[in-house]
Short mmCIF file of C-alpha atoms and ligand atoms in Angstrom, two decimals:
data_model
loop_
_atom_site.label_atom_id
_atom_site.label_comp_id
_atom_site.label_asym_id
_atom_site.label_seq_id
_atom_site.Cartn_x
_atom_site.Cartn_y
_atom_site.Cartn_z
CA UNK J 1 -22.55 -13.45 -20.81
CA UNK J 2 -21.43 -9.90 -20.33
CA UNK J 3 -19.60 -8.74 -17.21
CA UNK J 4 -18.35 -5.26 -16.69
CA UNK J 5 -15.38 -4.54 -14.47
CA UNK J 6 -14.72 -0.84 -13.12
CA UNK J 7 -11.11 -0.11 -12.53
CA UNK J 8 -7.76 -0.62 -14.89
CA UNK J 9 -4.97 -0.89 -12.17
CA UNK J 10 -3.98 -4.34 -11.21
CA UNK J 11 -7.29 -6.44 -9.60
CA UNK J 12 -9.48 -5.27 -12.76
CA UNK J 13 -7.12 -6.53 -15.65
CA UNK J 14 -5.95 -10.00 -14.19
CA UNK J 15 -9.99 -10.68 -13.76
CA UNK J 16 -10.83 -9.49 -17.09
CA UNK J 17 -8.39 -11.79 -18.46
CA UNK J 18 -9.05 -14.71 -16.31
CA UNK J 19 -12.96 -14.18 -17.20
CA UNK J 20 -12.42 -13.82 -21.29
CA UNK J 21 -10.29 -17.03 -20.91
CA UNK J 22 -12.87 -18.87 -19.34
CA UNK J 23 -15.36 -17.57 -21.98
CA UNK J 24 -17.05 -14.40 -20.76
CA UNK J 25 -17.23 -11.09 -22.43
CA UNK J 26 -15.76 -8.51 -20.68
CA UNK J 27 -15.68 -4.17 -20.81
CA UNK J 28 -13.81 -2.65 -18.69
CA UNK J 29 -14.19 0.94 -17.72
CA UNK J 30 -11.65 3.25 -16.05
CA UNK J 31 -12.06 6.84 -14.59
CA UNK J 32 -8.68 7.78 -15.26
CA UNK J 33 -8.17 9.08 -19.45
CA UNK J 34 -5.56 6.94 -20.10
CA UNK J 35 -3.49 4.12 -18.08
CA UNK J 36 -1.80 5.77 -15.31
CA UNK J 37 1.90 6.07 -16.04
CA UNK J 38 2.95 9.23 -13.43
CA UNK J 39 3.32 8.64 -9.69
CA UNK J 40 2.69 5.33 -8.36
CA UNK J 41 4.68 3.52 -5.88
CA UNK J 42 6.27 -0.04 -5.93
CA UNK J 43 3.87 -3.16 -4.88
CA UNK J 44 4.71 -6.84 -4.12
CA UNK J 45 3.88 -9.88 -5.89
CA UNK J 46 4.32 -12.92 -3.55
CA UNK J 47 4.13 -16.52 -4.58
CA UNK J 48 0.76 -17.28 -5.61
CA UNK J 49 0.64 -14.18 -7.69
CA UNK J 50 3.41 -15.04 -9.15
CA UNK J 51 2.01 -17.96 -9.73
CA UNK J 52 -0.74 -16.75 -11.83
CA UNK J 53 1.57 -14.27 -13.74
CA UNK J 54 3.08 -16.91 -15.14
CA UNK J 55 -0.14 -18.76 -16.18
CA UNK J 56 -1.10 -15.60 -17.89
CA UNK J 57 2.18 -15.43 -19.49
CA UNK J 58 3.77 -12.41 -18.70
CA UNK J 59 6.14 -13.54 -15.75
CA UNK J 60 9.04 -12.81 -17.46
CA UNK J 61 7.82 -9.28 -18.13
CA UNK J 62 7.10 -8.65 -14.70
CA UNK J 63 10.86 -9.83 -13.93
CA UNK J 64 12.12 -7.73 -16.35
CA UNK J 65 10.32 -4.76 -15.15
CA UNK J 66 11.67 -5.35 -11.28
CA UNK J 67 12.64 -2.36 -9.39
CA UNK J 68 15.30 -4.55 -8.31
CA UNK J 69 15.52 -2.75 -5.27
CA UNK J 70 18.49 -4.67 -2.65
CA UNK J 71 19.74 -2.98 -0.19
CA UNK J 72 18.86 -0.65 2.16
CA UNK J 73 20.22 1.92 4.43
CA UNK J 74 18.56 2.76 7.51
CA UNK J 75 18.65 6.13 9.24
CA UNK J 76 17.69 5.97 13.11
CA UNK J 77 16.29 9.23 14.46
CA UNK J 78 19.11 10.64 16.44
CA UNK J 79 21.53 7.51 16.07
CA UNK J 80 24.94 8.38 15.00
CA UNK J 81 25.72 5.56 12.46
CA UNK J 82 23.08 4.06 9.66
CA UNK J 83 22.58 0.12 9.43
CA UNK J 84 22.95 -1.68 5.80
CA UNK J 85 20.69 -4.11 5.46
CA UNK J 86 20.47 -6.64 2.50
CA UNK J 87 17.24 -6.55 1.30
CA UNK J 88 17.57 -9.58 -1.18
CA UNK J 89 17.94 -11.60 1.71
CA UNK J 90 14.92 -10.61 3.63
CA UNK J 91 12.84 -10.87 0.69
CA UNK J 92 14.21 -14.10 0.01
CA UNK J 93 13.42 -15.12 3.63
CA UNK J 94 10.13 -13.80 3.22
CA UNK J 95 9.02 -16.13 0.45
CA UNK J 96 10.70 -18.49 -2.08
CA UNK J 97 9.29 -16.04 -5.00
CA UNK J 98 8.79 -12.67 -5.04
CA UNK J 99 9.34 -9.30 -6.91
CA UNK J 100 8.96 -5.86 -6.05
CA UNK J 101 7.58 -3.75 -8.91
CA UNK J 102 5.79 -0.22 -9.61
CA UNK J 103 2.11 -0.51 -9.65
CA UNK J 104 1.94 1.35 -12.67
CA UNK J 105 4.19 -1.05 -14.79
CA UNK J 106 2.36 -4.01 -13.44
CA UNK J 107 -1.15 -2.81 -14.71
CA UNK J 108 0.46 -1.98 -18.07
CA UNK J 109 1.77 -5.70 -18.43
CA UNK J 110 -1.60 -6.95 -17.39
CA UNK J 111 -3.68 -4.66 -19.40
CA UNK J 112 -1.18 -5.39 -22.60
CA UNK J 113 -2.02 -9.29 -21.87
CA UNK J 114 -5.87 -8.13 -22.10
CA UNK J 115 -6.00 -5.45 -24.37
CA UNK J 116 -7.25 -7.30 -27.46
CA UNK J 117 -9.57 -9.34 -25.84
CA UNK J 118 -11.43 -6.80 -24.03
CA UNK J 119 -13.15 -3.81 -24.27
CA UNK J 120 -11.77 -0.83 -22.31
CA UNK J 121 -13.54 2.38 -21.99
CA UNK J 122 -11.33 5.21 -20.24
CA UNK J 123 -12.62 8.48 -19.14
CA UNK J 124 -15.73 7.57 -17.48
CA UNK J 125 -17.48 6.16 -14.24
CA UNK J 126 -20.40 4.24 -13.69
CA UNK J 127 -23.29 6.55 -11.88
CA UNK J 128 -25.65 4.02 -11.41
CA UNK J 129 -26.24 0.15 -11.28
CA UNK J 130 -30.14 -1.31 -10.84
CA UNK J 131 -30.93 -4.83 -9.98
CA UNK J 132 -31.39 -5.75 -13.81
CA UNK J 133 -28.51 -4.88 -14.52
CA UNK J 134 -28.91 -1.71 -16.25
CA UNK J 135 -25.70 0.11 -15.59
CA UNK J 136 -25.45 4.18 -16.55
CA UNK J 137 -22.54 5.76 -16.87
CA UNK J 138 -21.13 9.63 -16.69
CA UNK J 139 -20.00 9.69 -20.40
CA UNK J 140 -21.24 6.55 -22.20
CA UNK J 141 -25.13 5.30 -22.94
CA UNK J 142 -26.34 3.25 -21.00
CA UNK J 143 -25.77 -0.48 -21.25
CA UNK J 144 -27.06 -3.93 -19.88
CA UNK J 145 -24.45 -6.33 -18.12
CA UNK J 146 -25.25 -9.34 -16.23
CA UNK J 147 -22.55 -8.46 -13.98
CA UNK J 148 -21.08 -6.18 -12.50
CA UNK J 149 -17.48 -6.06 -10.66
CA UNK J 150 -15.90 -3.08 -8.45
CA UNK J 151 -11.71 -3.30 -8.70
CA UNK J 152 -12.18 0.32 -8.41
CA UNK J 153 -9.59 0.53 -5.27
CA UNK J 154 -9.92 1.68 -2.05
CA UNK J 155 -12.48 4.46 -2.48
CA UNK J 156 -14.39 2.61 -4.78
CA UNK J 157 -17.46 3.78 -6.37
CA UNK J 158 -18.93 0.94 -6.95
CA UNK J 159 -18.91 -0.39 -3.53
CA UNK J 160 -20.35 3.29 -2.85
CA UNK J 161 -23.19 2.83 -5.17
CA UNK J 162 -24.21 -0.59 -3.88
CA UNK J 163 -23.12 -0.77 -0.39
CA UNK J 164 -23.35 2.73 0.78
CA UNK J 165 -20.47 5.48 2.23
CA UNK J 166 -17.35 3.98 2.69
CA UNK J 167 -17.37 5.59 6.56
CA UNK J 168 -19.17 2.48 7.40
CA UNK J 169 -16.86 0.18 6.37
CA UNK J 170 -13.40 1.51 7.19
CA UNK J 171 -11.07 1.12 9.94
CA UNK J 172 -8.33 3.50 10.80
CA UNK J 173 -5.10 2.16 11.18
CA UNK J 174 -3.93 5.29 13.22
CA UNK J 175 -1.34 6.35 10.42
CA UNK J 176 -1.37 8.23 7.24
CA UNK J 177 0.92 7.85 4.42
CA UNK J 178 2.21 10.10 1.32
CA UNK J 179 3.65 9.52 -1.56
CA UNK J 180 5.77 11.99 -3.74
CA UNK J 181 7.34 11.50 -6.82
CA UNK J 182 10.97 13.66 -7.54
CA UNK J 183 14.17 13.76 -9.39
CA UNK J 184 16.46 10.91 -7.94
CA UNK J 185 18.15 13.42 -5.97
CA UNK J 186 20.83 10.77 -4.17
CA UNK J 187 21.14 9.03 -7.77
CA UNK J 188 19.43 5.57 -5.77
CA UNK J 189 19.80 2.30 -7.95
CA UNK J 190 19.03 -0.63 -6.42
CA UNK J 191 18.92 1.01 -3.22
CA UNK J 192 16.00 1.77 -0.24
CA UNK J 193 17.74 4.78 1.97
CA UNK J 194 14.91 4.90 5.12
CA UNK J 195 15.27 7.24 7.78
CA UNK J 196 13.03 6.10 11.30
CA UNK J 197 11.86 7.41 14.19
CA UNK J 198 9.03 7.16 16.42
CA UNK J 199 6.32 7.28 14.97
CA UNK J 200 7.49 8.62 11.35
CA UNK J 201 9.45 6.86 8.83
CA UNK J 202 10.12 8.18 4.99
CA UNK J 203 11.88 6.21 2.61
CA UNK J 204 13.37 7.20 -0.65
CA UNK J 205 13.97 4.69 -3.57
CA UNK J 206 14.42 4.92 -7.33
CA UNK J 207 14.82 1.80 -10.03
CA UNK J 208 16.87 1.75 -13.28
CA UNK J 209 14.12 2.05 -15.52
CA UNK J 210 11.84 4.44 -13.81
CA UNK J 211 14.23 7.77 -14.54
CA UNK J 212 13.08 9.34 -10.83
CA UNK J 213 12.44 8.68 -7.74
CA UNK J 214 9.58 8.32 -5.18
CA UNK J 215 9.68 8.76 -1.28
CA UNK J 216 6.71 7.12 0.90
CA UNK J 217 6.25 9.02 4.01
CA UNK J 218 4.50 7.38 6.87
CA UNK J 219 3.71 8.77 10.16
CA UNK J 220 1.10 7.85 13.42
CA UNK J 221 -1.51 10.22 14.00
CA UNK J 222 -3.91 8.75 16.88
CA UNK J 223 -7.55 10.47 15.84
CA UNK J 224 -8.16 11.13 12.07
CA UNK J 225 -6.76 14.86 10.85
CA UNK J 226 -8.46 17.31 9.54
CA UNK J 227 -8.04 17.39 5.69
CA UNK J 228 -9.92 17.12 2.71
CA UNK J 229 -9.46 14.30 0.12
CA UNK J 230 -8.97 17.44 -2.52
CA UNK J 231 -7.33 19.76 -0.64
CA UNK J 232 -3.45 19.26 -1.64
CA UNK J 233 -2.35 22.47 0.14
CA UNK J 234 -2.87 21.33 3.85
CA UNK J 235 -2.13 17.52 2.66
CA UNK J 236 1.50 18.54 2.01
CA UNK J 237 1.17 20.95 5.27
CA UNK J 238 0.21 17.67 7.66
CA UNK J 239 2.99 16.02 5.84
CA UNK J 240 5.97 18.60 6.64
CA UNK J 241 4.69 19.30 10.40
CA UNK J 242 4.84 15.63 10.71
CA UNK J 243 8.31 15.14 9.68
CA UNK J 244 9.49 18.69 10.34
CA UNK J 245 13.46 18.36 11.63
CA UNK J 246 13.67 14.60 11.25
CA UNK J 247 16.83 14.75 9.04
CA UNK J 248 18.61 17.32 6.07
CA UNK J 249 17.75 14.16 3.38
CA UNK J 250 13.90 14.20 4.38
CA UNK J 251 14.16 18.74 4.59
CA UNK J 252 15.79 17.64 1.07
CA UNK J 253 12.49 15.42 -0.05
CA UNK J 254 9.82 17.86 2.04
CA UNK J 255 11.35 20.79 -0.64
CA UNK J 256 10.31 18.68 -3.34
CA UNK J 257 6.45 19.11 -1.99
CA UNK J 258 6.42 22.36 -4.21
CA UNK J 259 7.24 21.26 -7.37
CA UNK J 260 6.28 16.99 -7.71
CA UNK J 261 4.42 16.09 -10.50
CA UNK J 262 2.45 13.36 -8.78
CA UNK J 263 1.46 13.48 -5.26
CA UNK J 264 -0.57 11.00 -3.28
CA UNK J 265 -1.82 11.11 0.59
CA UNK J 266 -4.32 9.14 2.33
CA UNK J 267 -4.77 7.78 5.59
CA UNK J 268 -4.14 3.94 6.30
CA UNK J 269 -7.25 2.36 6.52
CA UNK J 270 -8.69 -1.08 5.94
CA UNK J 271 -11.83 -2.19 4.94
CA UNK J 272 -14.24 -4.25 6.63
CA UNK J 273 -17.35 -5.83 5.01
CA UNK J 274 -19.85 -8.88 5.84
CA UNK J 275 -20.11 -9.85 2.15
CA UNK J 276 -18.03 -8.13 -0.71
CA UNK J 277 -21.68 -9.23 -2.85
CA UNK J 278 -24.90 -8.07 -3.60
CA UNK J 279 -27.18 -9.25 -6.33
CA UNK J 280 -25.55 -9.03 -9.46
CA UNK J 281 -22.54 -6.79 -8.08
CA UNK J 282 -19.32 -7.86 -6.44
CA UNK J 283 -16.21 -6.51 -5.48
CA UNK J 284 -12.61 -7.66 -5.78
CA UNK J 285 -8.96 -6.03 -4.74
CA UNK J 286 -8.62 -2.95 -2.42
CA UNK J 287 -12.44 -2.09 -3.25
CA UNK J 288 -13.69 -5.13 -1.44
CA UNK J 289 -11.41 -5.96 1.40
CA UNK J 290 -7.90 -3.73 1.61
CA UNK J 291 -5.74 -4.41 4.33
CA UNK J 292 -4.38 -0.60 4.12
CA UNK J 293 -2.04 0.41 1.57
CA UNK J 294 1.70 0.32 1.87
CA UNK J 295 1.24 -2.07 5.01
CA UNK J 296 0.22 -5.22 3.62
CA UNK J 297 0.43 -7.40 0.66
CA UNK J 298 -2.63 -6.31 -0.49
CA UNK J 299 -1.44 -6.30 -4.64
CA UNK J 300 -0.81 -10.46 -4.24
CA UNK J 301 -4.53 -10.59 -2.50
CA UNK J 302 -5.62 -8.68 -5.59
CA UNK J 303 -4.33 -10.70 -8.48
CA UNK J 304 -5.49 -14.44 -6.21
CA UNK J 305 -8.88 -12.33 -5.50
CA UNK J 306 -9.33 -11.83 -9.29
CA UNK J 307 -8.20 -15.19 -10.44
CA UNK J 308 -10.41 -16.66 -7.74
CA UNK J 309 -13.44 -14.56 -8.98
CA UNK J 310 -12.95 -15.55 -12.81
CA UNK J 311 -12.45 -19.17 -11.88
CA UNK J 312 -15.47 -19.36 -9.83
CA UNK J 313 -17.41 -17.86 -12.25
CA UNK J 314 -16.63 -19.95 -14.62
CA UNK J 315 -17.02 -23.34 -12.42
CA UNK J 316 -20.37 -22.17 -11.55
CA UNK J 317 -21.40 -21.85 -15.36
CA UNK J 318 -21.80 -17.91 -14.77
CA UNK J 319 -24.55 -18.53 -12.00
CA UNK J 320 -23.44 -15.57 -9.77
CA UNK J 321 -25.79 -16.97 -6.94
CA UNK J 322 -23.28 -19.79 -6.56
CA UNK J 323 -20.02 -18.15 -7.63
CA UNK J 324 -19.80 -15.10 -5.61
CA UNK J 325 -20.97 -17.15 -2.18
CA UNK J 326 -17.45 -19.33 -3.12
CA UNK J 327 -15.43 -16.53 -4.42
CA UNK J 328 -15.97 -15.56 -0.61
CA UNK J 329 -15.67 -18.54 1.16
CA UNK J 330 -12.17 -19.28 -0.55
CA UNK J 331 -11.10 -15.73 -0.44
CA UNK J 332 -12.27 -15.25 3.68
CA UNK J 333 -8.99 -16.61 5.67
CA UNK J 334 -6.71 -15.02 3.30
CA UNK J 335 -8.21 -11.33 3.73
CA UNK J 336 -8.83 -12.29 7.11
CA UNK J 337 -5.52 -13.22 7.59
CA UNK J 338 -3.76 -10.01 5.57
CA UNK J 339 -5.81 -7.77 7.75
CA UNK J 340 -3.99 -9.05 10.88
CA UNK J 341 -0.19 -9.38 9.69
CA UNK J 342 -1.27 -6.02 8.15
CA UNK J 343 -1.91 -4.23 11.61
CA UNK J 344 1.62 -5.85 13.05
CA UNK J 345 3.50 -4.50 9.76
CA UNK J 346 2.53 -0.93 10.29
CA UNK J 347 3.73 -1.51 14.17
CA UNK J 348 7.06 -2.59 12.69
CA UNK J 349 7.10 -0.01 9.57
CA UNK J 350 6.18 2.97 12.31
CA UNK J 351 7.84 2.37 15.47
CA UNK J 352 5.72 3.73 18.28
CA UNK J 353 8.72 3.68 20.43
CA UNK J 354 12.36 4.17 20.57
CA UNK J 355 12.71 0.51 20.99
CA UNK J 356 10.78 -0.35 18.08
CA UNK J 357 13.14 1.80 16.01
CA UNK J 358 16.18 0.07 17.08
CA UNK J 359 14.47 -3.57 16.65
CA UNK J 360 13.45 -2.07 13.41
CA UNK J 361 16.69 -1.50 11.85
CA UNK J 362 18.39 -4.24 14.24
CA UNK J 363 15.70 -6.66 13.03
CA UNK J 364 16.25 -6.19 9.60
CA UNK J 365 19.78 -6.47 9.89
CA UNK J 366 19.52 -9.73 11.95
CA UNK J 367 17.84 -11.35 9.43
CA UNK J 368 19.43 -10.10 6.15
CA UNK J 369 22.99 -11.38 8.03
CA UNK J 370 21.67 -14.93 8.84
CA UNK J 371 21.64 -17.98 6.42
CA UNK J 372 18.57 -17.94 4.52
CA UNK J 373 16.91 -21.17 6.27
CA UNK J 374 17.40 -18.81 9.81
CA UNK J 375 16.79 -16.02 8.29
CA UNK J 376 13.45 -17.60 6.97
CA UNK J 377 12.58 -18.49 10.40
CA UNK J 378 13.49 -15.58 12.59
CA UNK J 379 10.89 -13.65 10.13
CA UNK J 380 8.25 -16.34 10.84
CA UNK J 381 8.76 -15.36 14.00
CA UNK J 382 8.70 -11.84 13.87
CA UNK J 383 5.87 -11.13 11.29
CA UNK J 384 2.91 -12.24 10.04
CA UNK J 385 3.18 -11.56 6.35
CA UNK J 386 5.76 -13.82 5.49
CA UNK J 387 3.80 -16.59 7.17
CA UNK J 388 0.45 -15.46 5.17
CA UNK J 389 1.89 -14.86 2.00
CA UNK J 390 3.70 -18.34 1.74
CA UNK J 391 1.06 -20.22 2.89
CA UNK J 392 -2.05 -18.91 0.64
CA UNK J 393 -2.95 -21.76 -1.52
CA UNK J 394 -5.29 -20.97 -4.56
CA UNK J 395 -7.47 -23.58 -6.95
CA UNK J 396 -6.24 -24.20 -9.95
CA UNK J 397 -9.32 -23.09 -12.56
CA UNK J 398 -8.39 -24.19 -15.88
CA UNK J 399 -9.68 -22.57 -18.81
CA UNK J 400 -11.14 -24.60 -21.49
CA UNK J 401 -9.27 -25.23 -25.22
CA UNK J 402 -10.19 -21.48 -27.01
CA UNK J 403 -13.08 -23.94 -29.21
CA UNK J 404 -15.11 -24.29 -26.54
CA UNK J 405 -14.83 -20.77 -25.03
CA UNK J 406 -17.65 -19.42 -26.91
CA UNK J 407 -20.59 -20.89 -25.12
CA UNK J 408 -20.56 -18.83 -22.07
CA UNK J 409 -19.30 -15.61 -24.59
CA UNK J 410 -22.11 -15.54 -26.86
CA UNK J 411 -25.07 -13.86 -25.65
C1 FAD L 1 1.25 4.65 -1.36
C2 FAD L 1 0.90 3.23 -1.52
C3 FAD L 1 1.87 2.27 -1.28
C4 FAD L 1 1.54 0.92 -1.44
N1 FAD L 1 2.50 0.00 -1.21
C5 FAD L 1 2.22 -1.31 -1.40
C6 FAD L 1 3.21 -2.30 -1.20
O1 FAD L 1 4.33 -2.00 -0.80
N2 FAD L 1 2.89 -3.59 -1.44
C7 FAD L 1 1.65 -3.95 -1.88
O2 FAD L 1 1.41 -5.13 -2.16
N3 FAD L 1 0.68 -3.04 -2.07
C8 FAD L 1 0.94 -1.73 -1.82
N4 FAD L 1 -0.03 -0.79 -2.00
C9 FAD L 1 -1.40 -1.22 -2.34
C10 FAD L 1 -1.57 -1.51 -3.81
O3 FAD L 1 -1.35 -0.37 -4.59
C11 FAD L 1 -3.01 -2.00 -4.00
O4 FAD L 1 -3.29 -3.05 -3.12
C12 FAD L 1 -3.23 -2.53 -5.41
O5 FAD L 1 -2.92 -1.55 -6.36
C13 FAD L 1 -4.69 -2.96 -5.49
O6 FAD L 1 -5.11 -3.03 -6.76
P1 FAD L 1 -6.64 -2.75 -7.16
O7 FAD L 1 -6.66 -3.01 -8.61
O8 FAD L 1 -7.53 -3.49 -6.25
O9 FAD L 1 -6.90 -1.21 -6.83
P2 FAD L 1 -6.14 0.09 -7.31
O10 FAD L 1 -4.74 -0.18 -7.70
O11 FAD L 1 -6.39 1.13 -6.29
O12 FAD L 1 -6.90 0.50 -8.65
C14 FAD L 1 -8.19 0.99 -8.70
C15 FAD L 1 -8.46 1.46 -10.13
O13 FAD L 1 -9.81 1.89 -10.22
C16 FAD L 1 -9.85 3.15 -10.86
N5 FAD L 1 -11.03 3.86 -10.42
C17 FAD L 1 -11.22 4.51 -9.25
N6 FAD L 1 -12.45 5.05 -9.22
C18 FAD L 1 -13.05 4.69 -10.39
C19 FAD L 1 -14.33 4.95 -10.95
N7 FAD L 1 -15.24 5.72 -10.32
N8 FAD L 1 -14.63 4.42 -12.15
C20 FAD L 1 -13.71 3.67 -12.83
N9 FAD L 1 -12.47 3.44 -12.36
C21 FAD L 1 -12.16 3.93 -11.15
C22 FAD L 1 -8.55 3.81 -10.46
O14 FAD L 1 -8.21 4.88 -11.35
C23 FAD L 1 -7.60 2.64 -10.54
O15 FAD L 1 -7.12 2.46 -11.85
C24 FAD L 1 0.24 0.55 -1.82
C25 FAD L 1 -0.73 1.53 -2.06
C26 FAD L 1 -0.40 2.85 -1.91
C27 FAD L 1 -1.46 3.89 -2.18
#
């Protein structure tokens, strides 16, 4: 049985490995030309997708490849003295297993655990998908699959070709966020420096490993702005009138507009849909059912998503007519759920008030000072994610012994 998968980042390679364990023969293709290695930003795996890294084998990669990220300095618009905040401790409050990474080194461990097993095609985009099956493509000829899967990210084209504009399925979150990659001006190891105020916070951090540095900028904007997805120019513009005389260190970062070699801005939106299915087409990660970027832990919901997919799939013998109906029902509460802590973490992460700013950096402080059982608990209290993320429980799908494998493979 052949299933194609559009999208190399993170939800597309932990499904095609799940599904060519199970027995299914997988292509994947992927717009970009090769695997993206510039830019990015750093993601979170939480328990259960750590969980499944290490079934896949390549947990102690993923350690290894940690931004290892600590502490944290936080700047409060207008406040005299910053707060230092121990950031082990609030991610160790926040679950019992966790690592912060760059997106960009996670999909290179998971597409290095898949490489040989599956067939990637880079460089092209599927323009069409009909009922049979028949899938054309920009580039390539076109082929037959008896699946196909969208882990083509937020803007997905898939979802596009199947389910229509993404206008009627996204919900702004009343923010926007940037991303800009630079030289690790303040020499940052180890360390998140964050400077807050209402309604805009920017953040620089850099890792060991990564040889620069990336700031996020996030800021409230309460109708969407006018801006083009394409036009960089008057992206970076919103971004500097936004944060225009917050502080010399983000002046410092803003200067850096000019000459980054990777730039990113989007606004923060979620998606919404009924059914993440149609027909022989489904969708999995960001493409299906983002909770926004940067404000949720929508990388974990991507790996359990794709495991969840793959094992369903392969409990229903390939019948998509059963799988994708409990690939939904299993997956539901969990998206539901990351949705909601998602909407109270960009409250937190931009303050709409000069109270929220103190409570933000006051907060954090609180809990990275308390014993980690209190600590634990005051977060509970505070925030939704930690509560979500610890308590998503995912079937175990066992593959069967590599012999018996190639019953569903073999067309
Ligand atoms: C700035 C920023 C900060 C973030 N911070 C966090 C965080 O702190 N914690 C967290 O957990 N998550 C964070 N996220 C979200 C995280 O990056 C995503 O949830 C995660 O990468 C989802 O993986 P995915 O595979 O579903 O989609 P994506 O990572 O978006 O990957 C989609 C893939 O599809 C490819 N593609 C797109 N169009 C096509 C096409 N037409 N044909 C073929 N391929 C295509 C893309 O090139 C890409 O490789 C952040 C996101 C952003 C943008």
């Amino acid at each position: 049985m052949r299933i194609l998968v559009s999208g190399a980042s993170v939800a597309g390679p932990v499904l095609a490995y799940w599904l060519t364990r199970h027995g299914f023969e997988v292509t994947v293709v992927e717009r970009a030309p090769v695997l993206r290695k510039t830019g990015g930003h750093a993601v979170d795996l939480f328990r259960p997708a750590m969980n499944i890294s290490e079934k896949m084998g390549v947990l102690p990669r993923v350690e290894e490849r940690a931004t290892g990220t600590s502490r944290m300095t936080v700047h409060q618009e207008g406040a005299r003295r910053p707060v230092r905040v121990n950031l082990s401790k609030i991610f160790s409050a926040a679950s019992d297993r966790h690592v912060e990474i760059m997106r960009d080194d996670l999909s290179e461990i998971y597409y290095d655990a898949t490489r040989d097993d599956v067939e990637y095609v880079f460089d092209d985009s599927i323009s069409a998908i009909s009922p049979d099956g028949e899938v054309r493509f920009e580039n390539a000829a076109p082929r037959r699959f008896d699946l196909v899967v969208g882990a083509d990210g937020l803007h997905s084209n898939v979802r596009r070709l199947v389910f229509g504009e993404e206008s009627r399925f996204s919900a702004f979150v009343g923010a926007y966020l940037g991303v800009l990659t630079l030289p690790n001006v303040f020499e940052l190891d180890g360390e998140l420096l964050i400077h807050v105020g209402v309604g805009r916070t920017a953040g620089m951090y850099g890792a060991r490993h990564l040889g620069d540095a990336r700031v996020l900028f996030l800021f409230r904007s309460e109708r969407e702005l006018d801006h083009h997805h394409h036009d960089v120019p008057r992206q970076k513009e919103l971004l500097r009138g936004a944060f225009d005389g917050m502080h010399p260190d983000v002046d410092r970062w803003l200067d850096e507009l000019d000459r980054t070699p990777a730039f990113y801005f989007d606004s923060i939106t979620q998606l919404h849909m009924d059914t993440w299915s149609r027909g022989r087409v489904t969708l999995v990660g960001d493409a299906g059912y983002s909770p926004g970027p940067a404000v949720g832990g929508s990388t974990s919901l991507a790996v359990v998503g794709a495991y969840v997919l793959a094992g369903e799939l392969a409990r229903a013998g390939g019948d998509h007519e059963r799988a994708f109906p409990a690939y939904e029902r299993a997956m539901a509460e969990h998206v539901r759920g990351s949705h909601a802590a998602a909407l109270s973490a960009a409250k937190t992460l931009i303050p709409t008030s000069r109270l929220g700013v103190r409570g933000l950096a006051q907060g954090a402080r609180l809990i990275s000072a308390l014993p980690a059982g209190a600590g634990r608990a005051l977060l509970r209290l505070t925030t939704g994610s930690a509560r979500l993320y610890n308590s998503i429980t995912v079937d175990d799908y066992p593959p069967p012994p590599a012999a018996s494998r190639v019953g569903l493979g073999a067309e």
